mmCIF file of C-alpha atoms in Angstrom:
data_model
loop_
_atom_site.group_PDB
_atom_site.id
_atom_site.type_symbol
_atom_site.label_atom_id
_atom_site.label_comp_id
_atom_site.label_asym_id
_atom_site.label_seq_id
_atom_site.Cartn_x
_atom_site.Cartn_y
_atom_site.Cartn_z
ATOM 1 C CA GLN A 834 -13.643 -11.174 0.233
ATOM 2 C CA VAL A 835 -12.751 -11.583 -3.420
ATOM 3 C CA GLN A 836 -15.104 -12.959 -6.049
ATOM 4 C CA LEU A 837 -13.471 -14.579 -9.049
ATOM 5 C CA VAL A 838 -15.375 -15.503 -12.200
ATOM 6 C CA GLU A 839 -13.674 -17.614 -14.858
ATOM 7 C CA SER A 840 -14.714 -17.860 -18.472
ATOM 8 C CA GLY A 841 -13.332 -18.987 -21.809
ATOM 9 C CA GLY A 842 -13.274 -22.731 -21.412
ATOM 10 C CA GLY A 843 -14.664 -25.088 -24.006
ATOM 11 C CA LEU A 844 -13.954 -27.896 -26.432
ATOM 12 C CA VAL A 845 -10.955 -27.435 -28.709
ATOM 13 C CA PRO A 846 -9.130 -29.819 -31.059
ATOM 14 C CA THR A 847 -5.619 -31.027 -30.338
ATOM 15 C CA GLY A 848 -3.190 -28.269 -31.279
ATOM 16 C CA GLY A 849 -5.784 -25.561 -30.834
ATOM 17 C CA SER A 850 -5.826 -22.505 -28.588
ATOM 18 C CA LEU A 851 -7.998 -21.045 -25.851
ATOM 19 C CA ARG A 852 -7.814 -17.955 -23.714
ATOM 20 C CA LEU A 853 -9.197 -18.195 -20.216
ATOM 21 C CA SER A 854 -10.267 -15.105 -18.312
ATOM 22 C CA CYS A 855 -10.784 -14.520 -14.602
ATOM 23 C CA GLU A 856 -12.548 -11.352 -13.559
ATOM 24 C CA SER A 857 -11.845 -10.216 -10.011
ATOM 25 C CA SER A 858 -14.080 -8.153 -7.743
ATOM 26 C CA ARG A 859 -10.932 -6.701 -6.163
ATOM 27 C CA SER A 860 -8.290 -4.665 -7.925
ATOM 28 C CA THR A 861 -5.794 -7.125 -9.405
ATOM 29 C CA PHE A 862 -3.094 -4.517 -8.863
ATOM 30 C CA SER A 863 -3.450 -5.059 -5.120
ATOM 31 C CA ILE A 864 -3.487 -8.858 -5.162
ATOM 32 C CA TYR A 865 -0.232 -10.417 -3.961
ATOM 33 C CA LYS A 866 -0.353 -13.349 -6.357
ATOM 34 C CA MET A 867 -2.846 -14.623 -8.902
ATOM 35 C CA SER A 868 -2.712 -18.122 -10.264
ATOM 36 C CA TRP A 869 -4.276 -20.634 -12.579
ATOM 37 C CA TYR A 870 -4.664 -24.172 -11.312
ATOM 38 C CA ARG A 871 -6.209 -27.169 -12.994
ATOM 39 C CA GLN A 872 -7.692 -30.444 -11.881
ATOM 40 C CA ARG A 873 -7.564 -33.317 -14.291
ATOM 41 C CA ALA A 874 -9.539 -36.520 -13.826
ATOM 42 C CA GLY A 875 -7.737 -38.787 -11.376
ATOM 43 C CA HIS A 876 -5.238 -36.088 -10.394
ATOM 44 C CA GLN A 877 -4.902 -33.587 -7.587
ATOM 45 C CA ARG A 878 -5.334 -29.913 -8.313
ATOM 46 C CA GLU A 879 -2.056 -28.576 -9.703
ATOM 47 C CA LEU A 880 -0.512 -25.192 -10.363
ATOM 48 C CA VAL A 881 -0.372 -24.200 -14.018
ATOM 49 C CA ALA A 882 1.009 -20.664 -13.765
ATOM 50 C CA ASP A 883 1.089 -17.673 -11.466
ATOM 51 C CA VAL A 884 1.915 -13.982 -11.563
ATOM 52 C CA SER A 885 2.929 -11.798 -8.648
ATOM 53 C CA ASN A 886 1.908 -8.228 -7.953
ATOM 54 C CA LEU A 887 5.357 -7.275 -9.280
ATOM 55 C CA GLY A 888 4.680 -9.066 -12.561
ATOM 56 C CA THR A 889 6.939 -12.030 -11.941
ATOM 57 C CA THR A 890 5.589 -15.149 -13.636
ATOM 58 C CA ASN A 891 6.042 -18.813 -12.893
ATOM 59 C CA TYR A 892 4.982 -21.834 -14.948
ATOM 60 C CA ALA A 893 4.622 -25.533 -14.447
ATOM 61 C CA ASP A 894 6.948 -27.505 -16.701
ATOM 62 C CA SER A 895 3.936 -28.758 -18.667
ATOM 63 C CA ALA A 896 2.905 -25.174 -19.440
ATOM 64 C CA LYS A 897 6.269 -23.675 -20.365
ATOM 65 C CA GLY A 898 6.457 -22.593 -23.981
ATOM 66 C CA ARG A 899 2.748 -23.136 -24.603
ATOM 67 C CA PHE A 900 0.842 -21.099 -22.005
ATOM 68 C CA THR A 901 1.119 -17.419 -21.091
ATOM 69 C CA ILE A 902 -0.301 -15.860 -17.940
ATOM 70 C CA SER A 903 -1.048 -12.164 -17.864
ATOM 71 C CA LYS A 904 -3.296 -9.663 -16.159
ATOM 72 C CA ASP A 905 -4.937 -6.399 -17.054
ATOM 73 C CA ASN A 906 -5.102 -4.260 -13.934
ATOM 74 C CA ASP A 907 -7.394 -1.754 -15.655
ATOM 75 C CA LYS A 908 -9.959 -4.503 -16.228
ATOM 76 C CA ASN A 909 -9.166 -6.430 -13.017
ATOM 77 C CA THR A 910 -8.839 -9.539 -15.113
ATOM 78 C CA LEU A 911 -6.371 -12.405 -15.174
ATOM 79 C CA TYR A 912 -5.775 -14.332 -18.391
ATOM 80 C CA LEU A 913 -4.282 -17.625 -19.464
ATOM 81 C CA GLN A 914 -3.471 -17.940 -23.147
ATOM 82 C CA MET A 915 -3.122 -21.613 -23.999
ATOM 83 C CA ASN A 916 -1.625 -22.676 -27.322
ATOM 84 C CA ASN A 917 -0.802 -26.053 -28.846
ATOM 85 C CA LEU A 918 -3.268 -27.741 -26.518
ATOM 86 C CA LYS A 919 -2.959 -31.441 -25.864
ATOM 87 C CA PRO A 920 -5.504 -34.004 -24.653
ATOM 88 C CA GLU A 921 -3.655 -34.141 -21.315
ATOM 89 C CA ASP A 922 -4.527 -30.461 -20.791
ATOM 90 C CA THR A 923 -8.160 -31.486 -20.377
ATOM 91 C CA GLY A 924 -9.534 -30.543 -16.975
ATOM 92 C CA VAL A 925 -11.220 -27.892 -14.900
ATOM 93 C CA TYR A 926 -9.194 -24.695 -14.684
ATOM 94 C CA TYR A 927 -9.465 -22.567 -11.551
ATOM 95 C CA CYS A 928 -8.421 -19.006 -10.839
ATOM 96 C CA ASN A 929 -6.879 -18.261 -7.447
ATOM 97 C CA ALA A 930 -6.205 -15.000 -5.646
ATOM 98 C CA ASP A 931 -3.727 -14.904 -2.780
ATOM 99 C CA LEU A 932 -3.822 -11.647 -0.845
ATOM 100 C CA GLY A 933 -0.498 -12.411 0.849
ATOM 101 C CA PRO A 934 0.793 -13.233 4.313
ATOM 102 C CA LEU A 935 0.129 -9.779 5.771
ATOM 103 C CA VAL A 936 -3.626 -10.011 5.202
ATOM 104 C CA PRO A 937 -5.650 -11.783 7.893
ATOM 105 C CA SER A 938 -7.563 -14.895 6.937
ATOM 106 C CA PRO A 939 -9.514 -15.364 4.782
ATOM 107 C CA ASN A 940 -6.817 -14.316 2.369
ATOM 108 C CA ASN A 941 -7.070 -16.966 -0.350
ATOM 109 C CA PHE A 942 -9.953 -17.249 -2.810
ATOM 110 C CA TRP A 943 -11.014 -19.518 -5.672
ATOM 111 C CA GLY A 944 -13.226 -19.165 -8.676
ATOM 112 C CA GLN A 945 -15.828 -21.755 -9.636
ATOM 113 C CA GLY A 946 -13.713 -23.226 -12.450
ATOM 114 C CA THR A 947 -14.085 -23.518 -16.195
ATOM 115 C CA GLN A 948 -13.938 -26.781 -18.148
ATOM 116 C CA VAL A 949 -11.328 -27.225 -20.866
ATOM 117 C CA THR A 950 -11.631 -30.271 -23.104
ATOM 118 C CA VAL A 951 -9.020 -31.031 -25.748
ATOM 119 C CA GLY A 952 -9.591 -33.621 -28.390
ATOM 120 C CA SER A 953 -11.735 -34.709 -31.267
#
Protein backbone atom coordinates (compact mmCIF):
# COMPACT_ATOMS: atom_id res chain seq x y z
CA GLN A 1 0.00 0.00 0.00
CA VAL A 2 1.04 3.57 -0.72
CA GLN A 3 -0.54 6.61 0.88
CA LEU A 4 -0.34 9.82 -1.11
CA VAL A 5 -1.19 13.22 0.34
CA GLU A 6 -1.46 16.22 -1.96
CA SER A 7 -1.21 19.83 -0.91
CA GLY A 8 -0.63 23.25 -2.42
CA GLY A 9 -3.85 23.86 -4.28
CA GLY A 10 -5.81 27.06 -3.99
CA LEU A 11 -7.19 30.09 -5.78
CA VAL A 12 -4.78 31.97 -8.03
CA PRO A 13 -5.30 34.74 -10.59
CA THR A 14 -4.84 34.13 -14.30
CA GLY A 15 -1.12 34.15 -15.06
CA GLY A 16 -0.20 33.18 -11.53
CA SER A 17 1.76 30.22 -10.20
CA LEU A 18 1.24 27.34 -7.80
CA ARG A 19 3.36 24.45 -6.64
CA LEU A 20 1.58 21.24 -5.79
CA SER A 21 3.17 18.66 -3.52
CA CYS A 22 2.44 14.97 -3.05
CA GLU A 23 3.99 13.25 -0.07
CA SER A 24 4.35 9.49 -0.40
CA SER A 25 4.42 6.91 2.38
CA ARG A 26 6.72 4.80 0.19
CA SER A 27 10.15 5.78 -1.04
CA THR A 28 9.66 7.69 -4.29
CA PHE A 29 12.99 6.31 -5.46
CA SER A 30 11.38 2.87 -5.67
CA ILE A 31 8.18 3.92 -7.43
CA TYR A 32 8.11 2.96 -11.11
CA LYS A 33 6.21 6.05 -12.23
CA MET A 34 4.63 9.00 -10.47
CA SER A 35 2.11 11.22 -12.15
CA TRP A 36 -0.13 14.21 -11.80
CA TYR A 37 -3.62 13.95 -13.23
CA ARG A 38 -6.43 16.46 -13.18
CA GLN A 39 -10.18 16.35 -13.50
CA ARG A 40 -11.90 19.42 -14.81
CA ALA A 41 -15.65 19.95 -14.63
CA GLY A 42 -17.34 18.07 -17.46
CA HIS A 43 -14.15 16.25 -18.44
CA GLN A 44 -12.62 12.87 -17.75
CA ARG A 45 -9.55 12.63 -15.57
CA GLU A 46 -6.51 13.40 -17.72
CA LEU A 47 -2.76 13.04 -17.42
CA VAL A 48 -0.90 16.29 -16.82
CA ALA A 49 2.66 15.02 -16.37
CA ASP A 50 4.61 12.01 -15.19
CA VAL A 51 8.13 11.08 -14.15
CA SER A 52 9.68 7.63 -14.21
CA ASN A 53 12.01 6.09 -11.67
CA LEU A 54 14.80 6.89 -14.16
CA GLY A 55 13.83 10.56 -14.18
CA THR A 56 12.25 10.60 -17.61
CA THR A 57 9.43 13.14 -17.79
CA ASN A 58 6.38 13.36 -19.97
CA TYR A 59 3.88 16.21 -20.33
CA ALA A 60 0.47 16.72 -21.80
CA ASP A 61 0.51 19.26 -24.62
CA SER A 62 -1.46 21.68 -22.43
CA ALA A 63 1.26 21.55 -19.77
CA LYS A 64 4.36 21.82 -21.95
CA GLY A 65 6.31 25.00 -21.35
CA ARG A 66 4.26 25.99 -18.31
CA PHE A 67 4.38 23.07 -15.85
CA THR A 68 7.36 21.21 -14.41
CA ILE A 69 7.17 17.85 -12.65
CA SER A 70 9.90 16.85 -10.25
CA LYS A 71 10.49 14.70 -7.21
CA ASP A 72 12.68 14.81 -4.16
CA ASN A 73 13.58 11.25 -3.22
CA ASP A 74 15.05 12.40 0.10
CA LYS A 75 11.67 13.84 1.09
CA ASN A 76 9.59 11.21 -0.75
CA THR A 77 7.68 14.02 -2.36
CA LEU A 78 6.46 14.68 -5.88
CA TYR A 79 5.97 18.24 -7.09
CA LEU A 80 4.20 20.05 -9.89
CA GLN A 81 5.28 23.62 -10.49
CA MET A 82 2.59 25.39 -12.47
CA ASN A 83 3.28 28.77 -14.06
CA ASN A 84 1.23 31.07 -16.27
CA LEU A 85 -1.97 29.44 -15.07
CA LYS A 86 -5.10 29.76 -17.15
CA PRO A 87 -8.78 29.44 -16.21
CA GLU A 88 -8.89 26.14 -18.14
CA ASP A 89 -6.35 24.73 -15.66
CA THR A 90 -9.05 24.84 -12.99
CA GLY A 91 -9.80 21.40 -11.58
CA VAL A 92 -8.92 18.82 -8.99
CA TYR A 93 -5.33 17.63 -9.26
CA TYR A 94 -4.49 14.07 -8.24
CA CYS A 95 -1.19 12.38 -7.52
CA ASN A 96 -0.72 8.82 -8.76
CA ALA A 97 1.86 6.18 -7.93
CA ASP A 98 2.37 3.24 -10.26
CA LEU A 99 4.55 0.52 -8.77
CA GLY A 100 5.04 -1.12 -12.17
CA PRO A 101 4.06 -4.33 -13.93
CA LEU A 102 6.26 -6.60 -11.81
CA VAL A 103 4.43 -5.74 -8.59
CA PRO A 104 1.27 -7.73 -7.84
CA SER A 105 -2.00 -5.87 -7.57
CA PRO A 106 -2.75 -3.54 -5.93
CA ASN A 107 0.04 -1.67 -7.63
CA ASN A 108 -1.59 1.66 -8.47
CA PHE A 109 -2.55 4.29 -5.90
CA TRP A 110 -4.21 7.71 -5.85
CA GLY A 111 -4.18 10.66 -3.53
CA GLN A 112 -7.33 12.43 -2.40
CA GLY A 113 -6.83 15.39 -4.76
CA THR A 114 -6.27 19.10 -4.31
CA GLN A 115 -8.42 21.83 -5.84
CA VAL A 116 -6.84 24.39 -8.15
CA THR A 117 -8.96 27.37 -9.17
CA VAL A 118 -7.66 29.94 -11.64
CA GLY A 119 -9.42 33.20 -12.18
CA SER A 120 -10.59 36.40 -10.61
